mmCIF file of C-alpha atoms and ligand atoms in Angstrom:
data_model
loop_
_atom_site.group_PDB
_atom_site.id
_atom_site.type_symbol
_atom_site.label_atom_id
_atom_site.label_comp_id
_atom_site.label_asym_id
_atom_site.label_seq_id
_atom_site.Cartn_x
_atom_site.Cartn_y
_atom_site.Cartn_z
ATOM 1 C CA MET A 1 44.068 82.350 59.033
ATOM 2 C CA GLU A 2 47.515 81.075 60.060
ATOM 3 C CA LEU A 3 47.735 78.350 62.678
ATOM 4 C CA ASN A 4 51.086 78.015 64.476
ATOM 5 C CA ILE A 5 51.272 74.544 65.919
ATOM 6 C CA ALA A 6 54.063 72.694 67.719
ATOM 7 C CA VAL A 7 53.886 69.033 66.744
ATOM 8 C CA LEU A 8 55.470 66.537 69.143
ATOM 9 C CA PRO A 9 54.914 62.944 67.955
ATOM 10 C CA GLY A 10 57.124 61.380 70.686
ATOM 11 C CA ASP A 11 57.385 57.618 71.124
ATOM 12 C CA GLY A 12 55.745 54.425 69.916
ATOM 13 C CA ILE A 13 52.466 54.892 68.060
ATOM 14 C CA GLY A 14 52.671 58.651 68.770
ATOM 15 C CA VAL A 15 54.604 58.933 65.512
ATOM 16 C CA GLU A 16 52.043 57.288 63.258
ATOM 17 C CA VAL A 17 48.861 58.663 64.832
ATOM 18 C CA VAL A 18 50.240 62.200 64.705
ATOM 19 C CA ALA A 19 51.303 61.789 61.060
ATOM 20 C CA ALA A 20 47.824 60.533 60.159
ATOM 21 C CA ALA A 21 46.069 63.304 62.081
ATOM 22 C CA MET A 22 48.224 66.016 60.522
ATOM 23 C CA ARG A 23 47.195 64.789 57.077
ATOM 24 C CA VAL A 24 43.553 65.248 58.071
ATOM 25 C CA LEU A 25 44.300 68.721 59.432
ATOM 26 C CA ASP A 26 46.068 69.674 56.206
ATOM 27 C CA ALA A 27 43.067 68.529 54.187
ATOM 28 C CA VAL A 28 40.652 70.614 56.286
ATOM 29 C CA ALA A 29 42.949 73.654 56.242
ATOM 30 C CA HIS A 30 43.426 73.399 52.496
ATOM 31 C CA LYS A 31 39.693 73.290 51.916
ATOM 32 C CA ALA A 32 39.025 76.271 54.194
ATOM 33 C CA GLY A 33 42.023 78.310 52.993
ATOM 34 C CA HIS A 34 43.973 78.262 56.274
ATOM 35 C CA LYS A 35 47.743 77.990 56.502
ATOM 36 C CA ILE A 36 49.184 75.480 58.951
ATOM 37 C CA ASN A 37 52.640 76.378 60.262
ATOM 38 C CA ALA A 38 53.579 73.095 61.894
ATOM 39 C CA VAL A 39 56.975 72.958 63.607
ATOM 40 C CA TYR A 40 58.047 69.491 64.703
ATOM 41 C CA GLY A 41 59.942 68.889 67.940
ATOM 42 C CA ASP A 42 61.570 65.863 69.570
ATOM 43 C CA ILE A 43 60.170 64.629 72.855
ATOM 44 C CA GLY A 44 60.337 61.516 75.035
ATOM 45 C CA TRP A 45 62.775 58.746 74.161
ATOM 46 C CA ALA A 46 62.981 60.112 70.643
ATOM 47 C CA ALA A 47 64.550 63.221 72.236
ATOM 48 C CA ILE A 48 66.685 61.370 74.802
ATOM 49 C CA ASP A 49 68.299 59.385 71.990
ATOM 50 C CA LYS A 50 69.124 62.508 69.989
ATOM 51 C CA HIS A 51 69.747 65.149 72.638
ATOM 52 C CA GLY A 52 70.097 63.275 75.949
ATOM 53 C CA ASP A 53 66.977 64.993 77.319
ATOM 54 C CA ALA A 54 63.289 64.027 77.129
ATOM 55 C CA LEU A 55 62.290 67.696 76.794
ATOM 56 C CA PRO A 56 65.198 69.527 75.106
ATOM 57 C CA ALA A 57 65.428 73.333 75.167
ATOM 58 C CA ALA A 58 64.798 73.430 71.406
ATOM 59 C CA THR A 59 61.459 71.654 71.900
ATOM 60 C CA ARG A 60 60.476 74.028 74.698
ATOM 61 C CA ASP A 61 61.275 76.941 72.369
ATOM 62 C CA ILE A 62 59.104 75.504 69.618
ATOM 63 C CA CYS A 63 56.246 75.126 72.106
ATOM 64 C CA ASN A 64 56.654 78.634 73.488
ATOM 65 C CA ARG A 65 56.489 80.104 70.001
ATOM 66 C CA SER A 66 53.308 78.192 69.116
ATOM 67 C CA GLN A 67 49.632 78.834 69.747
ATOM 68 C CA ALA A 68 48.935 75.167 70.487
ATOM 69 C CA ILE A 69 50.794 71.900 70.962
ATOM 70 C CA LEU A 70 49.809 68.572 69.408
ATOM 71 C CA PHE A 71 51.308 65.724 71.379
ATOM 72 C CA GLY A 72 51.382 62.010 70.486
ATOM 73 C CA ALA A 73 52.673 59.886 73.366
ATOM 74 C CA VAL A 74 55.850 59.410 75.410
ATOM 75 C CA GLY A 75 57.388 56.536 77.305
ATOM 76 C CA LEU A 76 58.591 53.063 76.410
ATOM 77 C CA PRO A 77 58.073 50.804 79.440
ATOM 78 C CA ASP A 78 61.123 48.608 78.721
ATOM 79 C CA ARG A 79 63.430 51.588 78.510
ATOM 80 C CA ASP A 80 61.659 53.685 81.183
ATOM 81 C CA LYS A 81 62.753 51.032 83.704
ATOM 82 C CA THR A 82 66.381 52.041 83.146
ATOM 83 C CA LEU A 83 65.752 55.545 84.519
ATOM 84 C CA PRO A 84 64.833 56.740 88.011
ATOM 85 C CA GLN A 85 61.191 57.797 88.115
ATOM 86 C CA ALA A 86 61.991 61.510 88.285
ATOM 87 C CA LYS A 87 63.897 61.287 84.963
ATOM 88 C CA ARG A 88 61.299 59.332 82.975
ATOM 89 C CA PRO A 89 59.703 60.953 79.937
ATOM 90 C CA GLU A 90 56.221 61.049 81.521
ATOM 91 C CA ARG A 91 57.489 63.290 84.280
ATOM 92 C CA VAL A 92 60.214 65.265 82.488
ATOM 93 C CA ALA A 93 58.263 65.905 79.307
ATOM 94 C CA LEU A 94 54.540 65.286 79.725
ATOM 95 C CA LEU A 95 53.936 66.572 83.257
ATOM 96 C CA GLU A 96 56.243 69.516 82.498
ATOM 97 C CA LEU A 97 54.347 70.649 79.405
ATOM 98 C CA ARG A 98 51.015 70.240 81.186
ATOM 99 C CA LYS A 99 52.046 72.746 83.901
ATOM 100 C CA GLY A 100 49.564 75.599 84.134
ATOM 101 C CA LEU A 101 47.012 73.646 82.078
ATOM 102 C CA PHE A 102 44.702 72.634 84.876
ATOM 103 C CA ALA A 103 41.628 71.655 82.860
ATOM 104 C CA ASN A 104 41.801 68.411 80.924
ATOM 105 C CA LEU A 105 38.702 67.833 78.807
ATOM 106 C CA ARG A 106 38.282 64.223 77.705
ATOM 107 C CA HIS A 107 35.371 63.603 75.400
ATOM 108 C CA VAL A 108 33.901 60.097 75.236
ATOM 109 C CA VAL A 109 31.342 59.522 72.488
ATOM 110 C CA LEU A 110 30.052 56.222 71.156
ATOM 111 C CA PRO A 111 28.975 56.520 67.514
ATOM 112 C CA ALA A 112 25.825 54.484 66.813
ATOM 113 C CA GLY A 113 27.716 52.380 64.257
ATOM 114 C CA LEU A 114 30.164 51.205 66.900
ATOM 115 C CA ALA A 115 27.514 49.984 69.331
ATOM 116 C CA ASN A 116 28.578 46.409 68.715
ATOM 117 C CA ARG A 117 32.186 47.247 69.592
ATOM 118 C CA CYS A 118 31.215 48.567 73.015
ATOM 119 C CA PRO A 119 31.648 45.776 75.576
ATOM 120 C CA LEU A 120 28.343 46.674 77.238
ATOM 121 C CA LYS A 121 25.059 45.047 76.243
ATOM 122 C CA ASN A 122 23.091 46.959 73.611
ATOM 123 C CA GLU A 123 20.207 47.683 75.967
ATOM 124 C CA LEU A 124 22.569 49.563 78.280
ATOM 125 C CA ILE A 125 23.819 51.865 75.528
ATOM 126 C CA ALA A 126 20.655 52.221 73.453
ATOM 127 C CA ARG A 127 20.333 55.871 74.423
ATOM 128 C CA GLY A 128 23.861 56.640 73.262
ATOM 129 C CA ILE A 129 26.955 57.768 75.122
ATOM 130 C CA ASP A 130 28.325 61.303 75.159
ATOM 131 C CA ILE A 131 30.337 62.103 78.260
ATOM 132 C CA MET A 132 32.671 65.036 78.843
ATOM 133 C CA ILE A 133 35.129 64.252 81.615
ATOM 134 C CA ILE A 134 36.819 67.297 83.088
ATOM 135 C CA ARG A 135 39.911 66.120 84.864
ATOM 136 C CA GLU A 136 41.883 68.472 87.118
ATOM 137 C CA LEU A 137 45.384 68.149 85.708
ATOM 138 C CA THR A 138 47.933 70.103 87.729
ATOM 139 C CA GLY A 139 47.238 69.170 91.330
ATOM 140 C CA GLY A 140 46.649 66.148 93.505
ATOM 141 C CA LEU A 141 48.923 63.146 93.732
ATOM 142 C CA TYR A 142 50.835 63.910 90.534
ATOM 143 C CA TYR A 143 52.518 67.040 91.849
ATOM 144 C CA GLY A 144 51.945 67.035 95.631
ATOM 145 C CA GLN A 145 54.993 67.149 97.886
ATOM 146 C CA PRO A 146 56.452 65.259 99.636
ATOM 147 C CA GLN A 147 56.707 62.465 97.111
ATOM 148 C CA GLY A 148 59.268 59.695 96.959
ATOM 149 C CA VAL A 149 60.750 56.519 98.358
ATOM 150 C CA THR A 150 63.044 56.776 101.375
ATOM 151 C CA GLY A 151 65.118 54.352 103.446
ATOM 152 C CA ALA A 152 66.857 51.140 102.501
ATOM 153 C CA ALA A 153 65.348 47.720 101.781
ATOM 154 C CA PRO A 154 63.709 45.955 103.526
ATOM 155 C CA HIS A 155 62.624 49.032 105.493
ATOM 156 C CA ARG A 156 61.794 51.454 102.705
ATOM 157 C CA SER A 157 58.738 53.621 102.776
ATOM 158 C CA ALA A 158 57.054 55.706 100.121
ATOM 159 C CA VAL A 159 54.820 58.721 100.130
ATOM 160 C CA ASP A 160 52.612 60.598 97.659
ATOM 161 C CA THR A 161 50.701 63.693 98.682
ATOM 162 C CA LEU A 162 47.144 64.504 97.685
ATOM 163 C CA ALA A 163 46.766 68.259 98.173
ATOM 164 C CA TYR A 164 44.363 70.838 96.740
ATOM 165 C CA SER A 165 43.931 74.489 97.495
ATOM 166 C CA GLU A 166 40.566 76.187 97.455
ATOM 167 C CA HIS A 167 41.727 78.210 94.438
ATOM 168 C CA GLU A 168 42.603 75.052 92.474
ATOM 169 C CA ILE A 169 39.264 73.463 93.294
ATOM 170 C CA ARG A 170 37.228 76.530 92.416
ATOM 171 C CA ARG A 171 38.814 77.106 89.027
ATOM 172 C CA ILE A 172 38.292 73.519 87.815
ATOM 173 C CA LEU A 173 34.733 73.464 89.127
ATOM 174 C CA ARG A 174 34.132 76.719 87.257
ATOM 175 C CA VAL A 175 35.141 74.941 84.033
ATOM 176 C CA GLY A 176 32.700 72.215 85.037
ATOM 177 C CA PHE A 177 29.785 74.610 85.461
ATOM 178 C CA GLU A 178 30.630 76.456 82.218
ATOM 179 C CA THR A 179 30.877 73.215 80.263
ATOM 180 C CA ALA A 180 27.596 71.956 81.722
ATOM 181 C CA ARG A 181 25.950 75.216 80.680
ATOM 182 C CA LYS A 182 26.893 74.515 77.030
ATOM 183 C CA ARG A 183 25.538 70.961 77.248
ATOM 184 C CA ARG A 184 22.695 69.410 79.221
ATOM 185 C CA LYS A 185 23.017 71.735 82.244
ATOM 186 C CA ARG A 186 23.924 68.891 84.563
ATOM 187 C CA LEU A 187 27.200 68.589 86.404
ATOM 188 C CA LEU A 188 28.398 65.535 88.273
ATOM 189 C CA SER A 189 31.186 66.175 90.739
ATOM 190 C CA VAL A 190 33.062 62.978 91.592
ATOM 191 C CA ASP A 191 34.987 62.721 94.860
ATOM 192 C CA LYS A 192 35.717 60.489 97.829
ATOM 193 C CA ALA A 193 34.283 62.818 100.446
ATOM 194 C CA ASN A 194 33.467 59.956 102.804
ATOM 195 C CA ILE A 195 37.218 59.528 103.420
ATOM 196 C CA LEU A 196 39.444 62.214 101.938
ATOM 197 C CA ALA A 197 39.883 65.726 103.316
ATOM 198 C CA THR A 198 40.583 67.127 99.831
ATOM 199 C CA SER A 199 37.269 65.669 98.687
ATOM 200 C CA GLN A 200 35.396 67.131 101.649
ATOM 201 C CA LEU A 201 36.692 70.580 100.757
ATOM 202 C CA TRP A 202 35.945 69.899 97.081
ATOM 203 C CA ARG A 203 32.327 68.944 97.834
ATOM 204 C CA GLU A 204 31.807 71.916 100.127
ATOM 205 C CA ILE A 205 33.070 74.321 97.451
ATOM 206 C CA ALA A 206 31.045 72.647 94.707
ATOM 207 C CA THR A 207 27.871 72.913 96.800
ATOM 208 C CA ASP A 208 28.650 76.543 97.467
ATOM 209 C CA MET A 209 29.276 77.298 93.783
ATOM 210 C CA ALA A 210 26.007 75.607 92.814
ATOM 211 C CA LYS A 211 24.200 78.493 94.521
ATOM 212 C CA GLU A 212 25.877 80.918 92.089
ATOM 213 C CA ASN A 213 24.943 78.638 89.175
ATOM 214 C CA PRO A 214 21.249 77.948 89.768
ATOM 215 C CA ASP A 215 20.686 76.976 86.113
ATOM 216 C CA ILE A 216 22.957 73.927 86.537
ATOM 217 C CA ARG A 217 21.857 70.803 88.375
ATOM 218 C CA LEU A 218 24.826 69.714 90.474
ATOM 219 C CA GLU A 219 25.100 66.156 91.742
ATOM 220 C CA HIS A 220 27.821 64.451 93.741
ATOM 221 C CA MET A 221 29.012 60.877 93.545
ATOM 222 C CA TYR A 222 31.782 58.929 95.258
ATOM 223 C CA VAL A 223 34.400 57.785 92.801
ATOM 224 C CA ASP A 224 33.991 54.077 93.525
ATOM 225 C CA ASN A 225 30.257 54.344 92.926
ATOM 226 C CA ALA A 226 30.847 56.443 89.781
ATOM 227 C CA SER A 227 33.120 53.777 88.325
ATOM 228 C CA MET A 228 30.321 51.232 88.796
ATOM 229 C CA GLN A 229 27.484 53.475 87.569
ATOM 230 C CA LEU A 230 29.461 54.257 84.390
ATOM 231 C CA LEU A 231 29.029 50.630 83.390
ATOM 232 C CA ARG A 232 25.475 50.340 84.696
ATOM 233 C CA ARG A 233 23.835 53.419 83.171
ATOM 234 C CA PRO A 234 26.404 55.181 80.961
ATOM 235 C CA SER A 235 23.825 57.186 78.981
ATOM 236 C CA GLU A 236 22.885 59.160 82.074
ATOM 237 C CA PHE A 237 26.344 60.675 82.410
ATOM 238 C CA ASP A 238 26.972 64.026 80.807
ATOM 239 C CA VAL A 239 29.630 66.327 82.353
ATOM 240 C CA ILE A 240 31.851 64.848 85.062
ATOM 241 C CA VAL A 241 34.306 67.024 86.973
ATOM 242 C CA THR A 242 36.875 65.390 89.197
ATOM 243 C CA GLU A 243 40.407 65.545 90.601
ATOM 244 C CA ASN A 244 43.516 64.404 88.764
ATOM 245 C CA THR A 245 43.903 60.716 89.659
ATOM 246 C CA PHE A 246 40.170 59.957 89.705
ATOM 247 C CA GLY A 247 39.918 61.578 86.260
ATOM 248 C CA ASP A 248 42.851 59.569 84.936
ATOM 249 C CA ILE A 249 41.246 56.291 85.992
ATOM 250 C CA LEU A 250 37.619 57.100 85.129
ATOM 251 C CA SER A 251 38.567 58.325 81.655
ATOM 252 C CA ASP A 252 40.349 55.087 80.805
ATOM 253 C CA GLU A 253 37.307 53.172 82.023
ATOM 254 C CA ALA A 254 34.913 55.429 80.096
ATOM 255 C CA SER A 255 37.019 55.158 76.935
ATOM 256 C CA MET A 256 35.904 51.560 76.579
ATOM 257 C CA LEU A 257 32.328 52.836 76.390
ATOM 258 C CA ALA A 258 33.447 54.598 73.218
ATOM 259 C CA GLY A 259 34.752 51.308 71.856
ATOM 260 C CA SER A 260 38.454 51.769 72.499
ATOM 261 C CA ILE A 261 40.937 54.020 74.259
ATOM 262 C CA GLY A 262 42.367 54.832 70.834
ATOM 263 C CA ARG A 263 39.242 56.825 70.066
ATOM 264 C CA VAL A 264 39.266 59.399 72.849
ATOM 265 C CA PRO A 265 40.652 62.928 72.358
ATOM 266 C CA SER A 266 41.639 65.458 74.983
ATOM 267 C CA ALA A 267 42.457 69.116 75.454
ATOM 268 C CA CYS A 268 44.554 70.555 78.295
ATOM 269 C CA LEU A 269 43.607 74.173 78.885
ATOM 270 C CA GLY A 270 44.716 76.895 81.282
ATOM 271 C CA GLU A 271 43.894 80.484 82.069
ATOM 272 C CA PRO A 272 46.066 83.577 82.599
ATOM 273 C CA ASP A 273 48.139 83.488 85.821
ATOM 274 C CA ALA A 274 48.719 86.475 88.136
ATOM 275 C CA LYS A 275 51.182 87.920 85.617
ATOM 276 C CA GLY A 276 48.732 87.500 82.738
ATOM 277 C CA HIS A 277 50.677 84.610 81.218
ATOM 278 C CA THR A 278 48.778 81.565 79.912
ATOM 279 C CA ALA A 279 50.569 78.264 79.270
ATOM 280 C CA VAL A 280 50.416 77.074 75.645
ATOM 281 C CA PRO A 281 47.351 74.802 75.305
ATOM 282 C CA PHE A 282 48.265 71.202 74.913
ATOM 283 C CA TYR A 283 46.287 68.599 72.953
ATOM 284 C CA GLU A 284 46.761 64.848 73.278
ATOM 285 C CA PRO A 285 44.860 61.629 72.685
ATOM 286 C CA ILE A 286 44.385 59.893 76.054
ATOM 287 C CA HIS A 287 46.146 56.690 75.000
ATOM 288 C CA GLY A 288 49.820 55.929 75.532
ATOM 289 C CA SER A 289 52.689 54.873 73.247
ATOM 290 C CA ALA A 290 51.537 51.226 72.811
ATOM 291 C CA PRO A 291 55.030 49.882 71.923
ATOM 292 C CA ASP A 292 53.585 46.429 71.156
ATOM 293 C CA ILE A 293 51.964 47.718 67.968
ATOM 294 C CA ALA A 294 54.253 50.685 67.246
ATOM 295 C CA GLY A 295 55.756 51.122 63.791
ATOM 296 C CA GLN A 296 53.308 48.671 62.216
ATOM 297 C CA ASN A 297 50.764 51.174 60.919
ATOM 298 C CA LYS A 298 48.122 49.464 63.079
ATOM 299 C CA ALA A 299 47.232 52.136 65.613
ATOM 300 C CA ASN A 300 43.881 53.895 65.610
ATOM 301 C CA PRO A 301 44.472 57.580 64.740
ATOM 302 C CA VAL A 302 40.904 58.654 65.561
ATOM 303 C CA GLY A 303 41.745 59.832 69.099
ATOM 304 C CA THR A 304 44.421 62.131 67.667
ATOM 305 C CA ILE A 305 42.247 63.287 64.766
ATOM 306 C CA LEU A 306 39.453 64.246 67.172
ATOM 307 C CA THR A 307 42.094 65.875 69.381
ATOM 308 C CA LEU A 308 42.888 68.208 66.481
ATOM 309 C CA ALA A 309 39.177 69.000 66.215
ATOM 310 C CA MET A 310 39.278 70.035 69.887
ATOM 311 C CA MET A 311 42.308 72.227 69.104
ATOM 312 C CA LEU A 312 40.434 73.937 66.267
ATOM 313 C CA THR A 313 37.521 74.577 68.625
ATOM 314 C CA TYR A 314 39.250 75.677 71.813
ATOM 315 C CA THR A 315 42.379 77.457 70.551
ATOM 316 C CA PHE A 316 41.474 78.717 67.096
ATOM 317 C CA ASN A 317 37.720 79.075 67.447
ATOM 318 C CA LEU A 318 37.332 77.349 64.055
ATOM 319 C CA THR A 319 34.196 75.481 65.045
ATOM 320 C CA HIS A 320 33.057 74.913 61.485
ATOM 321 C CA GLU A 321 36.308 73.157 60.546
ATOM 322 C CA ALA A 322 36.272 71.229 63.835
ATOM 323 C CA LYS A 323 32.735 70.012 63.154
ATOM 324 C CA ALA A 324 33.771 68.961 59.652
ATOM 325 C CA ILE A 325 36.500 66.725 61.111
ATOM 326 C CA GLU A 326 34.102 65.270 63.673
ATOM 327 C CA GLN A 327 31.403 64.678 61.120
ATOM 328 C CA ALA A 328 33.757 62.991 58.648
ATOM 329 C CA THR A 329 35.279 60.856 61.402
ATOM 330 C CA PHE A 330 31.939 59.710 62.791
ATOM 331 C CA GLU A 331 30.678 59.032 59.303
ATOM 332 C CA VAL A 332 33.582 56.645 58.699
ATOM 333 C CA LEU A 333 33.151 55.006 62.111
ATOM 334 C CA ASN A 334 29.410 54.603 61.603
ATOM 335 C CA ALA A 335 29.814 53.131 58.126
ATOM 336 C CA GLY A 336 31.906 50.352 59.671
ATOM 337 C CA GLN A 337 33.844 49.676 56.461
ATOM 338 C CA VAL A 338 37.204 50.933 57.683
ATOM 339 C CA VAL A 339 37.868 49.561 61.166
ATOM 340 C CA THR A 340 41.200 49.467 62.966
ATOM 341 C CA GLY A 341 42.520 46.537 65.026
ATOM 342 C CA ASP A 342 41.550 47.957 68.430
ATOM 343 C CA LEU A 343 37.913 47.756 67.295
ATOM 344 C CA GLY A 344 38.244 44.301 65.795
ATOM 345 C CA GLY A 345 38.972 45.271 62.179
ATOM 346 C CA SER A 346 42.106 45.170 60.065
ATOM 347 C CA ALA A 347 42.345 48.647 58.544
ATOM 348 C CA THR A 348 45.669 50.421 58.956
ATOM 349 C CA CYS A 349 46.291 53.743 60.618
ATOM 350 C CA SER A 350 46.864 55.437 57.266
ATOM 351 C CA GLN A 351 43.778 53.819 55.683
ATOM 352 C CA MET A 352 41.710 55.294 58.495
ATOM 353 C CA ALA A 353 43.133 58.753 57.786
ATOM 354 C CA ASP A 354 42.543 58.268 54.043
ATOM 355 C CA ALA A 355 38.906 57.338 54.657
ATOM 356 C CA ILE A 356 38.347 60.400 56.839
ATOM 357 C CA ILE A 357 40.012 62.667 54.271
ATOM 358 C CA ALA A 358 37.783 61.174 51.580
ATOM 359 C CA ALA A 359 34.698 61.747 53.749
ATOM 360 C CA LEU A 360 35.748 65.359 54.338
ATOM 361 C CA LYS A 361 35.369 66.068 50.626
ATOM 362 C CA HIS A 362 31.594 65.918 50.848
ATOM 363 C CA VAL A 363 31.145 67.274 54.365
ATOM 364 C CA LYS A 364 29.904 70.861 54.184
HETATM 365 C C1 IPM B 401 47.130 60.018 80.727
HETATM 366 C C2 IPM B 401 48.295 59.152 81.109
HETATM 367 C C3 IPM B 401 49.298 59.978 81.904
HETATM 368 C C4 IPM B 401 48.611 60.459 83.155
HETATM 369 C C5 IPM B 401 50.608 59.242 82.234
HETATM 370 C C6 IPM B 401 51.315 58.776 80.990
HETATM 371 C C7 IPM B 401 51.527 60.057 83.100
HETATM 372 O O1 IPM B 401 47.866 58.038 81.798
HETATM 373 O O2 IPM B 401 47.332 61.006 80.017
HETATM 374 O O3 IPM B 401 46.019 59.698 81.121
HETATM 375 O O4 IPM B 401 48.509 59.705 84.124
HETATM 376 O O5 IPM B 401 48.169 61.606 83.164
HETATM 377 MG MG1 MG B 402 45.776 57.848 81.900
#
């Protein structure tokens, strides 16, 4: 099989984690006889410096001609400050490429061997952690209008708009129910229905949809309570579905349950629009560009490596190859010999990739 992938390393540690992950992908593809057609594109500050644009037309073209996009990270806080918010790489590049991809699956798993790296007490995590967070990605505060700062100091005011249509809520909840069906048949919908109108509508629709999905046990939780319960009884969480901002925050919190934010992969998926067009699926680790450690071969590539496993599963339906990557990665993490700095070790980014490639050799 041929896999046409747009590869956008971007800024900071994006460059090294993507390079490491692509080596793992090449190893898996080689073993299984697949051909990877990877076309690299500039994005973020790397693109502004070369082309004056965080998402140049050439990069868009590469993405449009691909079956999937692998993305590293964009943004460099020191330099971002020099641009108005609307021109920053996060908005111009990241939020642009995510358009149409409303379902962001963020998978948080704590391998048994990393139990000591999880900041929670062992008794709280004894039953393991495996949480799939489904974050709505194209609505809510990120895109709602009006948005902006108006007036002159000291009388400025600012507004962000949290808006959701019934259609947007239904389609992300549908992903929630479908995902729950493939796992433990439990779905937790997280909202703030005691205060927010969008959440009241969300909860009403979720309750309604539960009647059409009687095999799934739906529960609701307020987001503030959910953020506390995640630390109190993390093993009880399975599939969480929630709106954009809540999902952004809860997934960073949950990533620490997996040991480090550098470990968590994600997939951004869409569905055909009214004209039958589906946006190119986008795959990214949930961490950012981490400029403080960039270029030093220190970053943890595991989030990006597992992101490629999600790509193999969701875009290419190569579940066997995806499982091989996951198995090799978890084997290395469990063995605890090769540990990157974020988890308290001193292995480099490329040593981590080497260890996973070595483990792949004996994974069936
Ligand atoms: C993430 C990030 C982004 C987001 C930023 C960089 C815009 O935090 O992917 O979680 O908020 O979606
Ligand atoms: Mg985030």
